[in-house]
Structures are given as C-alpha cells and as structure tokens.
Coordinates of C-alpha atoms and ligand atoms in Angstrom, one line a residue:
M1 CA 0.0 0.0 0.0
N2 CA 1.1 3.6 -0.6
N3 CA 1.4 5.9 2.4
F4 CA -1.7 7.8 3.5
I5 CA -3.5 10.0 6.0
F6 CA -7.2 9.5 6.5
E7 CA -9.9 11.8 7.9
N8 CA -13.6 12.2 7.1
A9 CA -15.4 15.0 8.9
T10 CA -19.0 14.1 7.9
K11 CA -21.2 12.6 10.6
T12 CA -23.5 10.2 8.8
F13 CA -26.9 9.0 9.9
F14 CA -28.2 6.1 7.9
G15 CA -31.5 4.2 7.7
E16 CA -35.3 4.4 7.4
G17 CA -36.7 7.3 9.4
C18 CA -33.4 9.1 10.1
V19 CA -34.6 12.5 8.9
K20 CA -37.6 12.5 11.2
E21 CA -35.5 11.3 14.0
Y22 CA -32.4 13.5 13.8
L23 CA -32.9 16.5 11.5
A24 CA -34.6 18.9 14.0
C25 CA -31.8 18.2 16.6
L26 CA -29.0 18.5 14.1
A27 CA -30.4 21.8 12.8
G28 CA -30.6 23.1 16.4
H29 CA -26.8 23.3 16.5
Y30 CA -26.8 26.2 14.1
G31 CA -28.4 29.7 13.9
E32 CA -31.9 30.5 12.9
N33 CA -31.5 31.0 9.2
V34 CA -31.5 27.9 6.9
L35 CA -31.1 27.8 3.1
L36 CA -33.1 24.9 1.9
A37 CA -31.6 23.8 -1.5
Y38 CA -33.2 21.4 -3.9
G39 CA -33.5 20.5 -7.5
G40 CA -36.4 20.6 -10.0
G41 CA -39.2 19.6 -7.7
S42 CA -39.1 15.8 -7.2
I43 CA -39.0 16.4 -3.4
R44 CA -42.3 18.3 -3.6
K45 CA -44.0 15.3 -5.3
N46 CA -42.7 12.5 -3.2
G47 CA -43.3 14.1 0.2
I48 CA -39.7 14.6 1.2
Y49 CA -40.1 18.4 1.2
D50 CA -43.0 18.2 3.7
Q51 CA -41.1 15.9 6.1
V52 CA -38.0 18.2 6.0
M53 CA -40.1 21.4 6.5
E54 CA -41.8 19.7 9.5
S55 CA -38.5 19.1 11.2
L56 CA -37.2 22.6 10.4
T57 CA -40.4 24.2 11.7
K58 CA -40.0 22.1 14.8
A59 CA -36.5 23.4 15.3
G60 CA -37.8 27.0 14.9
K61 CA -35.9 27.8 11.7
K62 CA -36.5 30.6 9.3
V63 CA -36.2 28.9 5.8
T64 CA -35.1 30.6 2.6
E65 CA -35.7 28.3 -0.5
F66 CA -33.0 27.9 -3.2
S67 CA -34.7 25.6 -5.8
G68 CA -34.2 24.6 -9.4
I69 CA -30.6 23.2 -9.0
M70 CA -30.1 21.5 -12.4
S71 CA -28.2 18.3 -13.2
N72 CA -24.6 19.3 -13.9
P73 CA -24.9 22.4 -11.8
T74 CA -23.6 25.6 -13.3
Y75 CA -21.4 28.3 -11.8
E76 CA -24.3 30.8 -12.4
K77 CA -26.5 28.7 -10.1
V78 CA -23.7 28.7 -7.5
L79 CA -23.6 32.5 -7.6
E80 CA -27.4 32.6 -7.3
G81 CA -27.3 30.5 -4.2
A82 CA -24.4 32.5 -2.7
R83 CA -26.4 35.7 -3.2
L84 CA -29.4 34.2 -1.4
A85 CA -27.2 33.0 1.5
K86 CA -25.6 36.4 1.9
E87 CA -28.9 38.4 1.7
N88 CA -30.6 36.1 4.2
K89 CA -27.6 35.8 6.6
V90 CA -27.8 32.0 6.3
D91 CA -26.4 30.0 9.2
L92 CA -26.8 26.5 7.7
I93 CA -27.2 25.3 4.1
L94 CA -29.4 22.2 3.8
G95 CA -29.1 20.4 0.5
V96 CA -31.8 17.9 -0.3
G97 CA -31.2 15.9 -3.5
G98 CA -28.7 13.9 -5.5
G99 CA -25.1 14.8 -6.5
S100 CA -26.0 17.9 -8.3
V101 CA -27.7 19.5 -5.4
M102 CA -25.0 18.5 -2.9
D103 CA -22.2 19.7 -5.2
C104 CA -23.9 23.0 -5.9
C105 CA -24.4 23.5 -2.1
K106 CA -20.7 22.9 -1.5
A107 CA -19.6 25.6 -3.9
V108 CA -22.3 27.9 -2.5
S109 CA -20.9 27.3 1.0
M110 CA -17.6 28.7 -0.2
A111 CA -18.9 31.5 -2.5
A112 CA -21.2 32.8 0.3
V113 CA -18.2 33.7 2.5
Y114 CA -15.4 34.3 0.0
D115 CA -14.7 37.7 -1.4
G116 CA -13.0 36.6 -4.6
D117 CA -14.2 34.6 -7.6
V118 CA -14.5 30.9 -6.4
W119 CA -14.5 29.6 -10.0
E120 CA -11.1 31.3 -10.7
D121 CA -9.6 30.4 -7.4
F122 CA -10.9 27.0 -6.6
W123 CA -12.3 25.3 -9.7
A124 CA -10.3 26.7 -12.6
R125 CA -7.2 25.5 -10.7
P126 CA -6.8 23.8 -7.3
G127 CA -6.8 26.3 -4.4
I128 CA -6.3 26.2 -0.7
V129 CA -9.3 26.8 1.5
E130 CA -8.0 28.9 4.3
F131 CA -11.5 29.9 5.6
E132 CA -14.5 28.2 7.0
P133 CA -17.2 27.6 4.4
L134 CA -20.8 28.0 5.6
P135 CA -21.9 24.8 7.4
L136 CA -23.6 22.4 5.1
G137 CA -25.9 19.4 5.9
V138 CA -27.3 17.1 3.2
I139 CA -30.2 14.8 2.8
V140 CA -29.6 12.3 0.1
T141 CA -32.6 11.5 -2.2
A142 CA -30.7 9.7 -5.1
A143 CA -27.7 7.4 -4.6
G144 CA -24.7 7.4 -6.8
T145 CA -22.1 10.1 -6.6
G146 CA -21.1 9.7 -3.0
S147 CA -21.0 13.4 -2.6
E148 CA -22.6 13.2 0.8
M149 CA -19.4 12.2 2.5
N150 CA -16.7 14.0 0.7
G151 CA -15.7 17.6 -0.2
G152 CA -16.0 17.0 -3.9
A153 CA -18.1 19.3 -6.0
V154 CA -18.3 19.2 -9.8
I155 CA -19.3 22.5 -11.3
T156 CA -19.9 23.4 -15.0
N157 CA -18.8 26.7 -16.4
K158 CA -21.0 27.0 -19.4
K159 CA -19.3 30.0 -20.9
L160 CA -15.9 28.3 -20.9
K161 CA -17.3 24.8 -21.6
I162 CA -15.5 23.3 -18.6
K163 CA -16.9 20.9 -16.1
T164 CA -14.5 20.4 -13.2
G165 CA -14.5 18.6 -9.9
R166 CA -12.4 19.5 -6.9
D167 CA -12.4 17.8 -3.5
Y168 CA -11.8 20.2 -0.6
P169 CA -12.0 18.5 2.9
G170 CA -13.3 21.9 4.2
C171 CA -16.4 21.3 2.1
N172 CA -17.4 17.9 3.6
P173 CA -20.9 18.2 4.9
K174 CA -21.2 18.5 8.6
F175 CA -23.8 15.9 8.6
A176 CA -25.5 13.6 6.0
L177 CA -28.9 12.0 6.5
M178 CA -29.5 8.9 4.3
D179 CA -32.8 7.2 4.2
P180 CA -32.9 4.5 1.6
V181 CA -36.7 4.8 1.4
Y182 CA -36.2 8.3 0.0
T183 CA -34.7 6.7 -3.2
Y184 CA -37.7 4.5 -4.0
S185 CA -39.2 7.2 -6.2
V186 CA -36.0 7.7 -8.3
P187 CA -36.9 6.8 -11.9
K188 CA -35.2 3.7 -13.3
K189 CA -33.1 5.7 -15.7
Q190 CA -31.6 7.7 -12.9
M191 CA -31.3 4.7 -10.5
V192 CA -29.2 2.7 -13.0
S193 CA -27.2 5.8 -13.9
G194 CA -26.4 6.5 -10.3
G195 CA -25.6 2.8 -9.7
F196 CA -23.2 2.8 -12.7
D197 CA -21.6 6.0 -11.4
T198 CA -20.8 4.1 -8.2
L199 CA -19.4 1.1 -10.1
S200 CA -17.4 3.5 -12.2
H201 CA -15.9 5.2 -9.1
I202 CA -14.9 1.8 -7.7
M203 CA -13.4 0.7 -11.0
E204 CA -11.4 3.9 -11.4
I205 CA -9.8 3.3 -8.1
Y206 CA -9.3 -0.4 -8.5
F207 CA -7.7 -0.2 -12.0
S208 CA -4.6 1.6 -10.8
K209 CA -1.4 0.8 -9.0
P210 CA -0.4 -0.8 -6.7
D211 CA -1.4 -4.2 -8.1
E212 CA 0.0 -6.3 -5.2
E213 CA -2.6 -7.6 -2.7
N214 CA -4.1 -4.6 -0.7
V215 CA -7.1 -3.9 1.5
S216 CA -8.5 -1.3 -0.8
D217 CA -8.7 -3.6 -3.8
D218 CA -10.2 -6.3 -1.6
I219 CA -13.0 -4.0 -0.4
S220 CA -13.5 -2.7 -4.0
E221 CA -14.2 -6.2 -5.3
A222 CA -16.8 -6.9 -2.6
L223 CA -18.4 -3.5 -3.3
M224 CA -18.5 -4.1 -7.1
C225 CA -20.1 -7.5 -6.6
G226 CA -22.7 -5.9 -4.4
V227 CA -23.5 -3.1 -6.8
I228 CA -24.1 -5.5 -9.6
R229 CA -26.3 -7.7 -7.5
D230 CA -28.2 -4.9 -5.9
L231 CA -28.9 -3.0 -9.2
R232 CA -30.4 -6.3 -10.6
S233 CA -32.6 -6.6 -7.5
A234 CA -33.7 -2.9 -7.5
I235 CA -34.6 -3.1 -11.2
Q236 CA -36.9 -6.1 -10.4
N237 CA -38.3 -4.4 -7.3
P238 CA -37.7 -0.6 -6.9
Q239 CA -39.0 -0.9 -3.3
D240 CA -36.5 -3.6 -2.2
Y241 CA -35.2 -2.0 0.9
T242 CA -32.2 -4.3 1.1
A243 CA -31.1 -3.5 -2.4
R244 CA -31.8 0.3 -2.1
S245 CA -29.9 0.5 1.2
N246 CA -26.9 -1.4 -0.2
L247 CA -26.8 0.8 -3.3
M248 CA -27.0 3.9 -1.1
W249 CA -24.2 2.9 1.2
A250 CA -22.0 1.4 -1.6
A251 CA -22.2 4.8 -3.3
T252 CA -20.9 6.5 -0.2
M253 CA -18.2 3.9 0.4
A254 CA -17.0 4.4 -3.2
E255 CA -16.3 8.0 -2.6
N256 CA -15.7 8.6 1.1
R257 CA -12.0 8.2 0.4
I258 CA -11.7 4.8 2.2
I259 CA -11.1 2.6 -0.8
K260 CA -8.7 5.3 -2.3
L261 CA -6.3 4.8 0.6
G262 CA -3.0 3.5 -0.7
K263 CA -4.1 3.7 -4.3
Q264 CA -3.1 5.9 -7.2
T265 CA -6.6 6.0 -8.9
D266 CA -7.3 6.6 -12.5
F267 CA -10.1 9.0 -13.1
E268 CA -9.5 9.6 -16.8
C269 CA -12.9 8.2 -17.8
H270 CA -14.5 10.7 -15.4
Q271 CA -12.5 13.4 -17.0
M272 CA -13.7 12.5 -20.4
E273 CA -17.3 12.3 -19.3
H274 CA -17.1 15.6 -17.5
Q275 CA -16.0 17.3 -20.7
L276 CA -18.7 15.6 -22.8
G277 CA -21.1 17.0 -20.1
A278 CA -19.6 20.5 -20.4
Y279 CA -20.3 20.4 -24.2
V280 CA -23.7 18.6 -24.4
D281 CA -25.0 18.4 -20.8
C282 CA -25.5 14.7 -20.8
N283 CA -26.4 12.5 -17.8
H284 CA -23.2 11.6 -15.8
G285 CA -23.8 7.9 -15.2
E286 CA -24.9 7.3 -18.8
G287 CA -21.9 9.1 -20.2
L288 CA -19.6 6.9 -18.1
A289 CA -21.5 3.7 -19.2
V290 CA -20.8 4.6 -22.9
L291 CA -17.1 5.3 -22.2
H292 CA -15.9 2.7 -19.8
P293 CA -15.8 -0.5 -22.0
V294 CA -14.1 1.3 -24.9
Y295 CA -11.6 2.9 -22.6
Y296 CA -10.8 -0.4 -20.9
R297 CA -10.3 -2.1 -24.3
H298 CA -7.7 0.5 -24.9
I299 CA -5.8 0.1 -21.6
Y300 CA -6.3 -3.5 -20.4
R301 CA -3.1 -4.9 -21.9
E302 CA -1.1 -2.5 -19.8
G303 CA -2.8 -3.7 -16.6
L304 CA -3.3 -7.4 -17.3
S305 CA -3.0 -8.8 -13.8
K306 CA -5.7 -6.4 -12.4
F307 CA -8.1 -7.0 -15.4
R308 CA -7.6 -10.7 -15.0
R309 CA -8.6 -10.4 -11.3
F310 CA -11.6 -8.4 -12.2
A311 CA -12.8 -11.1 -14.6
V312 CA -12.4 -13.9 -12.1
N313 CA -13.3 -12.2 -8.8
V314 CA -16.1 -9.8 -9.9
W315 CA -17.6 -11.5 -13.0
K316 CA -16.8 -15.1 -11.8
I317 CA -15.4 -16.0 -15.3
P318 CA -13.6 -19.4 -15.1
A319 CA -9.9 -18.9 -15.6
K320 CA -9.2 -22.5 -16.7
G321 CA -8.1 -22.9 -20.3
K322 CA -7.8 -19.2 -20.9
R323 CA -4.7 -17.2 -21.6
E324 CA -4.2 -14.2 -19.4
E325 CA -5.1 -11.6 -22.1
E326 CA -8.2 -13.5 -23.1
L327 CA -9.4 -13.7 -19.6
A328 CA -8.7 -10.0 -19.0
L329 CA -10.7 -9.0 -22.0
A330 CA -13.6 -11.4 -21.1
G331 CA -14.0 -9.3 -17.9
V332 CA -14.3 -6.1 -19.9
E333 CA -16.8 -7.7 -22.2
A334 CA -18.9 -8.9 -19.2
L335 CA -19.0 -5.3 -18.0
A336 CA -20.2 -4.3 -21.5
D337 CA -22.9 -7.0 -21.3
F338 CA -24.0 -5.8 -17.9
I339 CA -24.4 -2.2 -19.2
R340 CA -26.7 -3.5 -22.0
E341 CA -28.6 -5.7 -19.5
I342 CA -29.5 -2.8 -17.2
G343 CA -30.6 -0.6 -20.1
L344 CA -27.8 2.0 -20.1
P345 CA -26.8 3.6 -23.4
T346 CA -23.8 2.3 -25.3
T347 CA -23.1 5.0 -27.8
L348 CA -22.5 8.7 -27.8
R349 CA -25.4 9.2 -30.2
E350 CA -27.7 7.9 -27.5
L351 CA -26.4 10.7 -25.3
G352 CA -27.6 13.3 -27.8
I353 CA -24.2 13.8 -29.5
N354 CA -24.6 14.4 -33.2
E355 CA -22.3 15.1 -36.2
R356 CA -22.3 18.8 -35.4
V357 CA -20.6 18.2 -32.0
D358 CA -16.8 18.8 -32.3
L359 CA -15.4 15.6 -30.7
K360 CA -11.8 16.9 -31.3
A361 CA -12.5 20.0 -29.3
I362 CA -13.9 17.9 -26.5
A363 CA -11.0 15.5 -26.6
D364 CA -8.5 18.4 -26.6
S365 CA -10.2 20.0 -23.6
C366 CA -9.7 16.9 -21.4
N367 CA -6.9 16.9 -18.8
L368 CA -4.5 14.0 -19.1
L369 CA -4.5 12.6 -15.6
P370 CA -1.7 10.5 -14.0
G371 CA -2.6 7.0 -12.6
S372 CA -3.8 5.2 -15.7
Y373 CA -2.1 1.9 -16.6
K374 CA -1.6 3.6 -20.0
R375 CA -1.0 7.3 -20.2
M376 CA -3.5 8.9 -22.5
T377 CA -2.9 11.4 -25.3
H378 CA -5.5 13.7 -26.7
E379 CA -5.3 11.7 -30.0
E380 CA -6.2 8.5 -28.2
I381 CA -9.1 10.1 -26.3
L382 CA -10.5 11.3 -29.7
E383 CA -10.1 7.7 -31.0
I384 CA -12.1 6.5 -27.9
F385 CA -14.8 9.1 -28.6
Q386 CA -15.0 8.1 -32.2
E387 CA -15.3 4.4 -31.3
C388 CA -18.1 5.2 -28.9
Y389 CA -19.9 7.3 -31.5
Ligands
NZQ401 O1 -34.1 17.7 -9.7 P1 -35.2 16.9 -9.1 O2 -36.6 17.2 -9.5 O3 -35.0 16.7 -7.7 O4 -35.0 15.4 -9.8 C1 -33.7 14.7 -9.7 C2 -32.9 14.8 -11.0 O5 -33.8 14.9 -12.2 C3 -33.9 13.2 -9.7 N1 -34.2 12.8 -8.3 C4 -33.3 12.9 -7.2 N2 -33.9 12.3 -6.2 C5 -35.1 11.8 -6.5 C6 -35.3 12.1 -7.9 N3 -36.5 11.8 -8.5 C7 -37.4 11.2 -7.9 N4 -37.2 10.8 -6.6 C8 -36.1 11.1 -5.9 N5 -36.0 10.7 -4.6 O6 -32.7 12.6 -10.1 C9 -32.2 13.5 -11.2 C10 -30.8 13.5 -11.2 O7 -30.2 14.1 -10.1 P2 -28.6 14.5 -10.0 O8 -28.4 15.1 -8.7 O9 -28.3 15.4 -11.2 O10 -27.9 13.1 -10.3 P3 -26.6 12.5 -9.6 O11 -26.8 12.2 -8.2 O12 -26.2 11.5 -10.6 O13 -25.5 13.7 -9.7 C11 -24.8 14.1 -10.9 C12 -23.8 15.2 -10.7 O14 -22.9 14.9 -9.7 C13 -21.5 15.0 -10.2 C14 -21.8 14.7 -11.7 O15 -20.7 15.1 -12.5 C15 -23.1 15.4 -11.9 O16 -22.8 16.8 -12.1 N6 -20.6 14.1 -9.5 C16 -20.2 14.5 -8.2 C17 -19.3 13.7 -7.5 C18 -18.9 14.1 -6.1 N7 -19.3 15.3 -5.6 O17 -18.2 13.4 -5.5 C19 -18.6 12.6 -8.1 C20 -19.2 12.1 -9.3 O18 -18.3 11.4 -10.1 C21 -19.9 13.1 -10.2 O19 -19.0 13.6 -11.1
ZN402 ZN1 -19.0 9.9 -11.0

C-alpha cells in the first residue's frame, strides 16, 4: 500500500426514518436561518419536502428556499445560491437531493463567504481553502455520486465549456442523512445511472497501482459484486429496501476516500465524461457507461493482472483454459454486457451527441491525468470518442 493520511469529517446518519429522528436536533446546533436547497421539484412530489419542513419548523428555523438546481450544476447557479445565502444571513445550508444539489451547495458554502471569484480560485485551478465555508448538511434522495461524505463538487462553467471537480475537505458536509426509502421514487433511468456511477468510481480506483494484494482492492471487489447484485434486485423491485440501502451505502463507500487509501486511482474516464457533459449536458452515469468498456479495451493490456482479477473475482469467469489476455478481455466484455442488460446507453449518439458536435475540441479539452495503466494522449481520447460514437 502507498502511504496515506485519513480523515472524514462528515457525521453520517443512515436508515429508514433518520430524517424525522435527527434533523430537528442537528439543525438546532446552528443559527436561525436555513437555506433549503433542492432540484427541479421531485421532493415536492414524493413528500420529502413536507417531512423536511416539518422538522425545520419544529426546530424554529427561518427557511429561505433555493430551488431549481439542475443536473450538472452551473457556476451561475452557485452565484445565485451565494447571493441568497448572503442576503438572508444564512447559518446553515441544507441540500436535499442527489449529487447535483449536494455539489452546488458545497460551492455555495464557499462562495457565500469568500470575497474573490470561487471559480477562478478553486475550480479553474486547485486552491487552498483557508477559511470556514458556511456549514452544510445534506439529505440524500438519489444514490450514486457519494458526494454526501466527501468535499467533492463538480461544477460546470457554461461560458468556458469546462466541467471540473475538486475535493476540498473543508467542504465535507457537517452531517449527512441517508434514508434509503427516499430513493424509492428515483426513476429507473436515474437509478441505473447512479448505480453505474458508483461502479465507475470503484473501477477507477481499482484499476490503478499498486497491483499487489491490498485492502482497498479487496474491499472494492466486494463493493463491485454488491452493486451488480443490488442493481439487478432494485430493477426487479424498486422498493426492495435491502437493495436500495446497499446501493446507497456502496455509493458512499466508493467516494468517502476509504477505498482510495494507498491507491493511485485513474479518473481519466470521469475526466472525459465531464468534458462531454460540459459540451452537451449529458447524464453523468450514462456518459460513463458509454465510455468505460471502450476505454478499458484501450488500456487492459497494460494492466493485465488487475483486469484478470476483475474477470475472475467480480464476474466469476472461469480462468481454466484461458490465456491471461483472453481472460482479462472477457472481464471487460462482461462489463459491457451488464451495461446493456440494465438498459444503459452504449453510444455517444444515444447521449444526444450528433455530427455537429466537435469531438476533437472535447478531446483536446480533457486533462491527461496520472494514474492510468496507459498514459492517454488527446489523440487516443479522440479515438475512444470516435469508437463510442
Ligand atoms: O431535480 P429533481 O426534480 O429533484 O430530480 C432529480 C434529477 O432529475 C432526480 N431525483 C433525485 N432524487 C429523486 C429524484 N427523482 C425522484 N425521486 C427522488 N428521490 O434525479 C435526477 C438526477 O439528479 P442529479 O443530482 O443530477 O444526479 P446525480 O446524483 O447522478 O448527480 C450528478 C452530478 O454529480 C456529479 C456529476 O458530475 C453530476 O454533475 N458528481 C459528483 C461527485 C462528487 N461530488 O463526489 C462525483 C461524481 O463522479 C460526479 O461527477
Ligand atoms: Zn461519477
């Protein structure tokens, strides 16, 4: 294992009924003014809004609403939230939603107290957060990103066509409330997208050095097997509590830094998806589903021993009689079959990318990250996009 330091500052409350049980008390630790942030309105339809408001009223809070946070949240939306937070002297931001709401709230928590331009100083390039962002609590309504227990926030600058994620420990939510029942109403399309995002996070950590036996890879294999099993169950029965709770916690485990310990990680596929998103605003998990098998066909020869392990330990492909390379590729093809099985898209066309979209410009805008078994070039990224088309 590589050397590491570990800390995670988010206090996490998990299980059915946790919002009713803990929210009023948790909110009581902060001042009177709460910024209630949410997305396009699903929480008003499924009753979550009413439950949250009941607890906030019980705690005597004055609530300012910040609604309409879109998927792939924009920097403009962050500034709108920061304005509201300042004008209403907000003491606590409460984000209720999926990754987009949580990410937007983290950026708002910085922009509301920072005098400069947070995009320039913290997203355009990595910065150092030497101030206390506004306290943030989150209530997860859609599983997938793991944003609830990290400082990561992925923000889109529409003008510059850049979608960038940064992880600042100072942005970790103070608390996260996770009730798996809240995810029952997530539509199948979003549920599988979120589940695949989780699988992608685990794979992008697993497929990197070191390759010798290590705790992080062992946990990752167990998590991957679980996500595959639980996605199948939740597709069969969207109200399967066991499956929904496992998917929710696996998403957190994938991104709460634990399985990254001692690992290099290779988030190049995320980098490519983020830039596709910056140009065409596609769904995050769906974009990853299109890219992953093609990316792995490009790199598996450079990481044969890990891809072989993936085939045997995750997809249970018998090793007997197969050459190492054949077995490694069989694991990638099993992943591609699973993507089709759960109804995720397999081409960029299905994501809404047409011939007018300049794939070369998108490829050239991707950062080349360290950590991959095979160092990418912009030319190879363009090849991958073209193969995905
Ligand atoms: O907006 P509403 O009406 O609430 O509907 C949402 C939205 O349409 C809906 N939804 C959420 N909970 C629901 C529900 N519908 C019915 N019932 C519920 N209980 O789900 C839709 C998608 O929500 P969104 O938050 O956009 O999805 P997701 O959680 O996949 O988040 C995607 C964003 O997170 C970023 C992505 O890049 C993307 O911008 N990521 C954040 C990461 C992080 N902070 O660590 C890591 C990830 O790799 C990822 O990049
Ligand atoms: Zn992701």
